[in-house]
Coordinates of C-alpha atoms in Angstrom, one line a residue:
X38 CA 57.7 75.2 88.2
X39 CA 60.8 73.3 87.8
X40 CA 61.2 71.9 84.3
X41 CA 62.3 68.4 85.1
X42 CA 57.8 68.4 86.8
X43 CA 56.6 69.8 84.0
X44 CA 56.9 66.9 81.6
X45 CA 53.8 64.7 81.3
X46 CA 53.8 61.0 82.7
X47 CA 52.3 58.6 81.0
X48 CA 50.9 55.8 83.1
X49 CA 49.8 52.1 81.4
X50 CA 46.3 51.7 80.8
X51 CA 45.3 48.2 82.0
X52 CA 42.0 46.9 80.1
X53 CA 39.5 44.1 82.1
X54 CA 38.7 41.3 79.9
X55 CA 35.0 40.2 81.3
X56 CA 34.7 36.6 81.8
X57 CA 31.4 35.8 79.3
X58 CA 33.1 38.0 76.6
X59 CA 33.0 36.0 72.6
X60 CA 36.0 36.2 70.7
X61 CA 35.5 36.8 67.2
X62 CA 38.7 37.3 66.0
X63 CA 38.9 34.2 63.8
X64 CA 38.6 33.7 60.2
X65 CA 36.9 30.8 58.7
X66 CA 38.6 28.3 56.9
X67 CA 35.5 25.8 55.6
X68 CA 31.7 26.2 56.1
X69 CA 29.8 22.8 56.2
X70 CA 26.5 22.2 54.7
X71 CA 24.7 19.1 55.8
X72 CA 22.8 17.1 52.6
X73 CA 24.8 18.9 49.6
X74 CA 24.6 17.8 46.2
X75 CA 25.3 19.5 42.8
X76 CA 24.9 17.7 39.7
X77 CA 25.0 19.0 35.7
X78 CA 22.3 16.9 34.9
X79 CA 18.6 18.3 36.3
X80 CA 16.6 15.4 38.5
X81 CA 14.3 12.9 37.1
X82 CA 10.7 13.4 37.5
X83 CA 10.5 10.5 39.6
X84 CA 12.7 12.2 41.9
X85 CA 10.7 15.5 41.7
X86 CA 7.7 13.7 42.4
X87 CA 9.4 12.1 45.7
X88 CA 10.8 15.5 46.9
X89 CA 7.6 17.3 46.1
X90 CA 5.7 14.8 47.5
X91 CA 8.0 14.5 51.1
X92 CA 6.9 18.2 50.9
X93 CA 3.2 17.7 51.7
X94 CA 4.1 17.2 55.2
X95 CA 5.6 20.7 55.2
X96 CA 4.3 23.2 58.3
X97 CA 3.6 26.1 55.7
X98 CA -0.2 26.0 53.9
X99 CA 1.7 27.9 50.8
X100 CA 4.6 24.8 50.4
X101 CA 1.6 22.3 50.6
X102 CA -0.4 24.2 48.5
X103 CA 2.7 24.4 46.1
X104 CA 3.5 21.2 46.4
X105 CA 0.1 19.5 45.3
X106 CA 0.1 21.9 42.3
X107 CA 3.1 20.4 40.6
X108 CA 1.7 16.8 41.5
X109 CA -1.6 17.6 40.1
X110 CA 0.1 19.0 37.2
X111 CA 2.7 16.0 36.9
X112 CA -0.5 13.8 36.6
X113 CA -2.2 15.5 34.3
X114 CA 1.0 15.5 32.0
X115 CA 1.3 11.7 32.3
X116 CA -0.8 8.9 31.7
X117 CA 1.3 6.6 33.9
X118 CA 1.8 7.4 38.2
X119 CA 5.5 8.1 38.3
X120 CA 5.5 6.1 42.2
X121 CA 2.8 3.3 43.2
X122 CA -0.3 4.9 44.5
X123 CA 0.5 3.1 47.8
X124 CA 3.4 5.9 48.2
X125 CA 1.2 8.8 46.9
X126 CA -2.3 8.4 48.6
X127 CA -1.5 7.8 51.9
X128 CA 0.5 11.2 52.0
X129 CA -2.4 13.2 50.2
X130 CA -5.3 11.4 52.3
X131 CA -4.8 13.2 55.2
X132 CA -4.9 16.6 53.5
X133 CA -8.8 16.6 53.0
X134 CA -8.7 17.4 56.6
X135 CA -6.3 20.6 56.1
X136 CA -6.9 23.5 57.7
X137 CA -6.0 25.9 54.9
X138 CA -9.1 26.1 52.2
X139 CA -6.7 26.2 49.5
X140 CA -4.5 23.3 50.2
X141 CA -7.9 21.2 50.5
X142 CA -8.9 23.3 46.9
X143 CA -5.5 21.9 45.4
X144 CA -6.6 18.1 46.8
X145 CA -9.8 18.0 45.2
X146 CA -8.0 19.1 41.9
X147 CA -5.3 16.3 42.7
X148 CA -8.0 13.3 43.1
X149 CA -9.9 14.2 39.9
X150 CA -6.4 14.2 38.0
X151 CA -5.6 10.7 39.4
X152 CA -6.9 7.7 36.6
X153 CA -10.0 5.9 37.6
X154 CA -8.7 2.7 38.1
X155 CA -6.5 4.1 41.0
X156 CA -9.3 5.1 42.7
X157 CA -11.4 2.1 42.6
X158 CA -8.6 0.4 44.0
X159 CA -8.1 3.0 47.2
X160 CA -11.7 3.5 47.7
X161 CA -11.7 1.7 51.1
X162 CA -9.5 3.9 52.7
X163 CA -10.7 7.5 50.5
X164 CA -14.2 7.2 52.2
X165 CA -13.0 6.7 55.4
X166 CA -11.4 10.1 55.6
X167 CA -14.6 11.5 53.4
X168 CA -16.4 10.4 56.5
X169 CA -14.1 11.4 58.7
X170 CA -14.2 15.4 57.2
X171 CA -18.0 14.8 57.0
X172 CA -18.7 14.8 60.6
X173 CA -15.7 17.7 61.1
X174 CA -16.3 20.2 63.4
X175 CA -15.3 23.0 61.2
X176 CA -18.0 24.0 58.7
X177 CA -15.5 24.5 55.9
X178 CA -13.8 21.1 56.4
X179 CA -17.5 19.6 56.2
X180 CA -18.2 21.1 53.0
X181 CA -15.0 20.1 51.4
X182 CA -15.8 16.3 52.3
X183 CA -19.1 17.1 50.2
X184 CA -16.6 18.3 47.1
X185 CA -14.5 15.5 47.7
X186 CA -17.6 12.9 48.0
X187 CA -19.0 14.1 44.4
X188 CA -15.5 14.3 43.0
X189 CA -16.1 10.5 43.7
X190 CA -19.2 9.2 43.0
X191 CA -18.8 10.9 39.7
X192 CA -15.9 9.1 38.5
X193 CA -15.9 5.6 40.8
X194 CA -20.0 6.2 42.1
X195 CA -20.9 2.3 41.8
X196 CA -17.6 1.9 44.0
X197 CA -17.8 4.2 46.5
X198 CA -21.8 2.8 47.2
X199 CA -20.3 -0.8 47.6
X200 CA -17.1 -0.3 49.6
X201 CA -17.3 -1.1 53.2
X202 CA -19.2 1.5 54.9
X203 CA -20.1 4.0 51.6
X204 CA -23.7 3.3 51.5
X205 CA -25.4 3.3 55.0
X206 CA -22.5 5.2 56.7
X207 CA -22.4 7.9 54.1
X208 CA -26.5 8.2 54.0
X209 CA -26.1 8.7 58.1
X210 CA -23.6 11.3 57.8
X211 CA -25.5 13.0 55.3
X212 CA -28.4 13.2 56.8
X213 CA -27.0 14.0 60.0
X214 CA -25.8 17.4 58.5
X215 CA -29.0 18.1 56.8
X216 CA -30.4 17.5 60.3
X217 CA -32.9 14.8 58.5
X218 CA -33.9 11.8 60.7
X219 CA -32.0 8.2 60.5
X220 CA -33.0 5.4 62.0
X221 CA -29.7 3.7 61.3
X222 CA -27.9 1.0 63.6
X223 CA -26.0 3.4 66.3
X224 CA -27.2 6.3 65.2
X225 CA -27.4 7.7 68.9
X226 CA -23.4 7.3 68.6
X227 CA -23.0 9.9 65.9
X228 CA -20.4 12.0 65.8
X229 CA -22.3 15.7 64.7
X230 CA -25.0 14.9 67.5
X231 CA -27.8 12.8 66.3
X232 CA -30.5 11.6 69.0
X233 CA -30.9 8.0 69.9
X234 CA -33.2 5.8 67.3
X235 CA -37.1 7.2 67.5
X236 CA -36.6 10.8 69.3
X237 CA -37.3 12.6 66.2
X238 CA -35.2 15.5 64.3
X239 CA -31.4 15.8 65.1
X240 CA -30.7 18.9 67.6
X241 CA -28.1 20.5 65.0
X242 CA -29.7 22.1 62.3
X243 CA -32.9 23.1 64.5
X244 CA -30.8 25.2 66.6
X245 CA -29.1 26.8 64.4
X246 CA -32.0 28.1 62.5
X247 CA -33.0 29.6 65.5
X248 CA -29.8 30.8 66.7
X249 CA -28.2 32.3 63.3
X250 CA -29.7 34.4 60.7
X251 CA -30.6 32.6 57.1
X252 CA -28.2 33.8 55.1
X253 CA -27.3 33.0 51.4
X254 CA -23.9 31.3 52.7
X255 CA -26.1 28.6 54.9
X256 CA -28.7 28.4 51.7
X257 CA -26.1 27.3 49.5
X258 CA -24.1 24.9 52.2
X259 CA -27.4 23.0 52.6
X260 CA -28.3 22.9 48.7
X261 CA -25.0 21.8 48.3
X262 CA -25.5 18.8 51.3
X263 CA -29.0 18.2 49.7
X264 CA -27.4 18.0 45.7
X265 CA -25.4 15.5 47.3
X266 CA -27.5 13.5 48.6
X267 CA -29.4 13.4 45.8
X268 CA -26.4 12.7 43.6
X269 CA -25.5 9.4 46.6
X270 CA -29.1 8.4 46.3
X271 CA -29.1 8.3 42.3
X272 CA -25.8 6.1 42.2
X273 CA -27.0 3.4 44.3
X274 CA -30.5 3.2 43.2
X275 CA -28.4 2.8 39.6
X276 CA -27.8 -0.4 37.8
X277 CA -24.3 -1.9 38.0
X278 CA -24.0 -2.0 34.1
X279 CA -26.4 0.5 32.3
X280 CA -26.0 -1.3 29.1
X281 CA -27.7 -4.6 29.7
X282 CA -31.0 -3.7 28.9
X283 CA -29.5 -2.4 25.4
X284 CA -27.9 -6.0 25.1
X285 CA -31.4 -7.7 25.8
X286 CA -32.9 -6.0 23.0
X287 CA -29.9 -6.5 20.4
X288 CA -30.1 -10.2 21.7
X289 CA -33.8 -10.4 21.1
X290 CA -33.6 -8.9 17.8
X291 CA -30.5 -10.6 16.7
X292 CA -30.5 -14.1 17.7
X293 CA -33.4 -17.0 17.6
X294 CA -33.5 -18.7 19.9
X295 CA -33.0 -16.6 23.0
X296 CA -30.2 -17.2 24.9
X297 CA -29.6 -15.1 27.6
X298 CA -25.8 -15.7 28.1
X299 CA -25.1 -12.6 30.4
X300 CA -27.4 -14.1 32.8
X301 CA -25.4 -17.5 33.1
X302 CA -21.9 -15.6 33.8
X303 CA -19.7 -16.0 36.5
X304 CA -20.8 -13.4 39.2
X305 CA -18.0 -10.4 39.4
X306 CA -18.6 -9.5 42.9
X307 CA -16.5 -9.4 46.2
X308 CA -18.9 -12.1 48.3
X309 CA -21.8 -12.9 45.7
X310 CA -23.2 -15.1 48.5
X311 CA -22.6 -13.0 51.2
X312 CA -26.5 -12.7 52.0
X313 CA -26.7 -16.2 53.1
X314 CA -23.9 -15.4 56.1
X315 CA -22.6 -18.9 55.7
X316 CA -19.2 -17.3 57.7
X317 CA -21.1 -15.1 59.8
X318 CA -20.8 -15.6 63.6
X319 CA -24.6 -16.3 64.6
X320 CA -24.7 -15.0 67.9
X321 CA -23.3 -11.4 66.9
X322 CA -25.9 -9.1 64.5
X323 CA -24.5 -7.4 61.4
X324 CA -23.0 -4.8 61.2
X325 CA -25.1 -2.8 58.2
X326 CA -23.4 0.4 58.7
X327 CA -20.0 -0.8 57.8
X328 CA -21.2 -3.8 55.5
X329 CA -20.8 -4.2 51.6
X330 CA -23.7 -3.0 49.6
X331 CA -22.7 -4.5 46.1
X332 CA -26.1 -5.3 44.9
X333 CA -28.9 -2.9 44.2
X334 CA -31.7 -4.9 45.8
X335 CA -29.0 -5.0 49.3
X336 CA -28.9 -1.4 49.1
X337 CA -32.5 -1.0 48.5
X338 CA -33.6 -2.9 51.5
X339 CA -31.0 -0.7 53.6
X340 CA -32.4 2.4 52.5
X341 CA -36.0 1.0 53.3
X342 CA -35.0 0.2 56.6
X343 CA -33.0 3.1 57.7
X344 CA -32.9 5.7 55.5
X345 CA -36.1 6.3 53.4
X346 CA -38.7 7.3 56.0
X347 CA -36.6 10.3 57.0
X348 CA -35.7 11.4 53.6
X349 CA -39.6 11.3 52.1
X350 CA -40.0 13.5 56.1
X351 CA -37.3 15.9 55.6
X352 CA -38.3 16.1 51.4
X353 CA -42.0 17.5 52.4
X354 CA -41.2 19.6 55.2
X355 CA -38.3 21.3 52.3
X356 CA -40.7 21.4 50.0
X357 CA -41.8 24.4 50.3
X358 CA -38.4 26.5 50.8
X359 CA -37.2 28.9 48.2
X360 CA -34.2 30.0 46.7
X361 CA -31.1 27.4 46.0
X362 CA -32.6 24.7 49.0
X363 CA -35.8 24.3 47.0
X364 CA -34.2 23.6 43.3
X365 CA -32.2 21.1 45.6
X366 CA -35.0 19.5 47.8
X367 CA -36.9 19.2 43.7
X368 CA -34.1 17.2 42.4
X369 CA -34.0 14.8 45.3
X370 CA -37.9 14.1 44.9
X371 CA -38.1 14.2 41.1
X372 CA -35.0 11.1 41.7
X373 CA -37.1 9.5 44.5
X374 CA -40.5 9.5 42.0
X375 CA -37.6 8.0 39.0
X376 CA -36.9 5.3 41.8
X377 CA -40.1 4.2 42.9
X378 CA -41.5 4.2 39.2
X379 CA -38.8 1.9 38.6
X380 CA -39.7 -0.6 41.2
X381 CA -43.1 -0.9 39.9

């Protein structure tokens, strides 16, 4: 072959570019970051509590959970809210209804570390979502309304029975779960499937003792509905101030004559002549299910009328049950006998 053929050609090599390709060939001269701050002082605790407490709306259970552990924690350090409990309670509220167990665990520890006179002033709006977990349709979120309920009526009892709906509404939610008969006003309308007024034992609790085995997980749920009962019956049925009749005696052994000052004081109550319904529209019945109950004798004639036939039924027909439910279903009636002594 002739030498001037045998050298080898080299032809250019044309590369396509394709028409969705990225380029990448860039270098970066600045990276934004939205919300930046850097400081060489660390934030107040106000401002903690803010950010911690913006955080309760977070979508993880474990930054909730988080978050109401430092609040709970910031509370307990403190004798003083570090934000107005209008800003704080209407964020953790709505947690009682969680569906994670231990965020609702970690709101339970948050109400008891919040002061008593906090409480007494957001009662209203603390048993509405009480109620509202109450008559849940998960079982867990039903028994964590009864932690949250005791929580209450152990540190605010006498204002959790006379707030707007805590005495009859809370008695009719009770015994709705303990599948107890109420002859309440609208009791056909409630929510965990009570029958109407007058057709006997709720449909709820029968069925499932059918349906389901007895097993120690049910035994406890229901002492625990029973032990609060018992605990909602004893604070109403309770005098307002416990230390009167110690004040009667000092001032009959004390003073001559008698004068019974305590008895000729301005009333402290809300409406102290709400009974007589001067403002009440005539034509329209009262509501008793959301009313005030602030006096004892008001909540005894409720629980007459509504709530004590089914209590003294469902009380004998527990009687004789075993285990946790029977120490329970003793309480209640050794508390009913306590009652009805004092009466007479």
């Amino acid at each position: 072959m002739d030498a001037r053929f045998s050298r080898r050609i080299d032809m250019p090599t044309v590369l396509l570019k394709t028409s969705f390709g990225l380029t990448s060939n860039f270098i970066a001269l600045a990276i934004s970051v939205l919300q930046q701050s850097l400081s060489t002082t660390a934030p107040t605790i106000s401002a903690q509590f803010t950010h911690h407490l913006a955080l309760l709306n977070h979508k993880s259970d474990t930054q909730r959970k988080e978050s109401l552990s430092y609040l709970t924690t910031a509370l307990s350090s403190t004798t003083q809210l570090p934000l107005p409990a209008s800003a704080i309670l209407p964020k953790v509220q709505p947690l009682i209804l969680d569906v994670s167990g231990a965020v609702r665990t970690q709101v339970i520890a948050f109400i008891e570390a919040l002061p008593p006179p906090t409480l007494r002033e957001n009662i209203d709006q603390l048993i509405l979502y009480v109620h509202a977990a109450l008559t849940h349709l998960s079982v867990r979120i039903r028994t964590s309304g009864l932690d949250v309920l005791s929580v209450l009526l152990n540190v605010v009892g006498q204002d959790v029975v006379a707030c707007p709906g805590g005495w009859v509404r809370t008695l009719k939610y009770l015994m709705a779960l303990i599948s107890w008969p109420f002859s309440g006003p609208s009791s056909s309308a409630s929510a965990v499937g009570a029958k109407a007024p007058g057709a006997g034992w709720t449909t709820i609790g029968t069925s499932n003792l059918r349906n389901m085995e007895r097993s120690d997980e049910h035994d406890r749920t229901r002492a625990k509905q029973i032990s609060v009962l018992t605990q909602l019956v004893e604070t109403g049925f309770a005098p307002a101030h416990p230390d009167i009749a110690a004040r009667q005696i000092l001032t009959v052994t004390s003073s001559w004559p008698v004068v019974h000052w305590y008895e000729n004081q301005l009333p402290c109550s809300v409406n102290p002549y709400g009974y007589l319904r001067l403002f009440d529209d005539p034509n329209q019945p009262r509501d008793d299910e959301m009313a005030r109950f602030e006096d004892r004798d008001e909540r005894r004639d409720a629980w007459e009328r509504y709530a004590e036939r089914g209590v003294l039924l469902g009380v004998d027909r527990a009687k004789g049950e075993g285990g946790a439910v029977g120490r329970a279903v003793g309480k209640l009636e050794k508390v009913l006998r306590e009652i009805e002594k004092g009466e007479d």
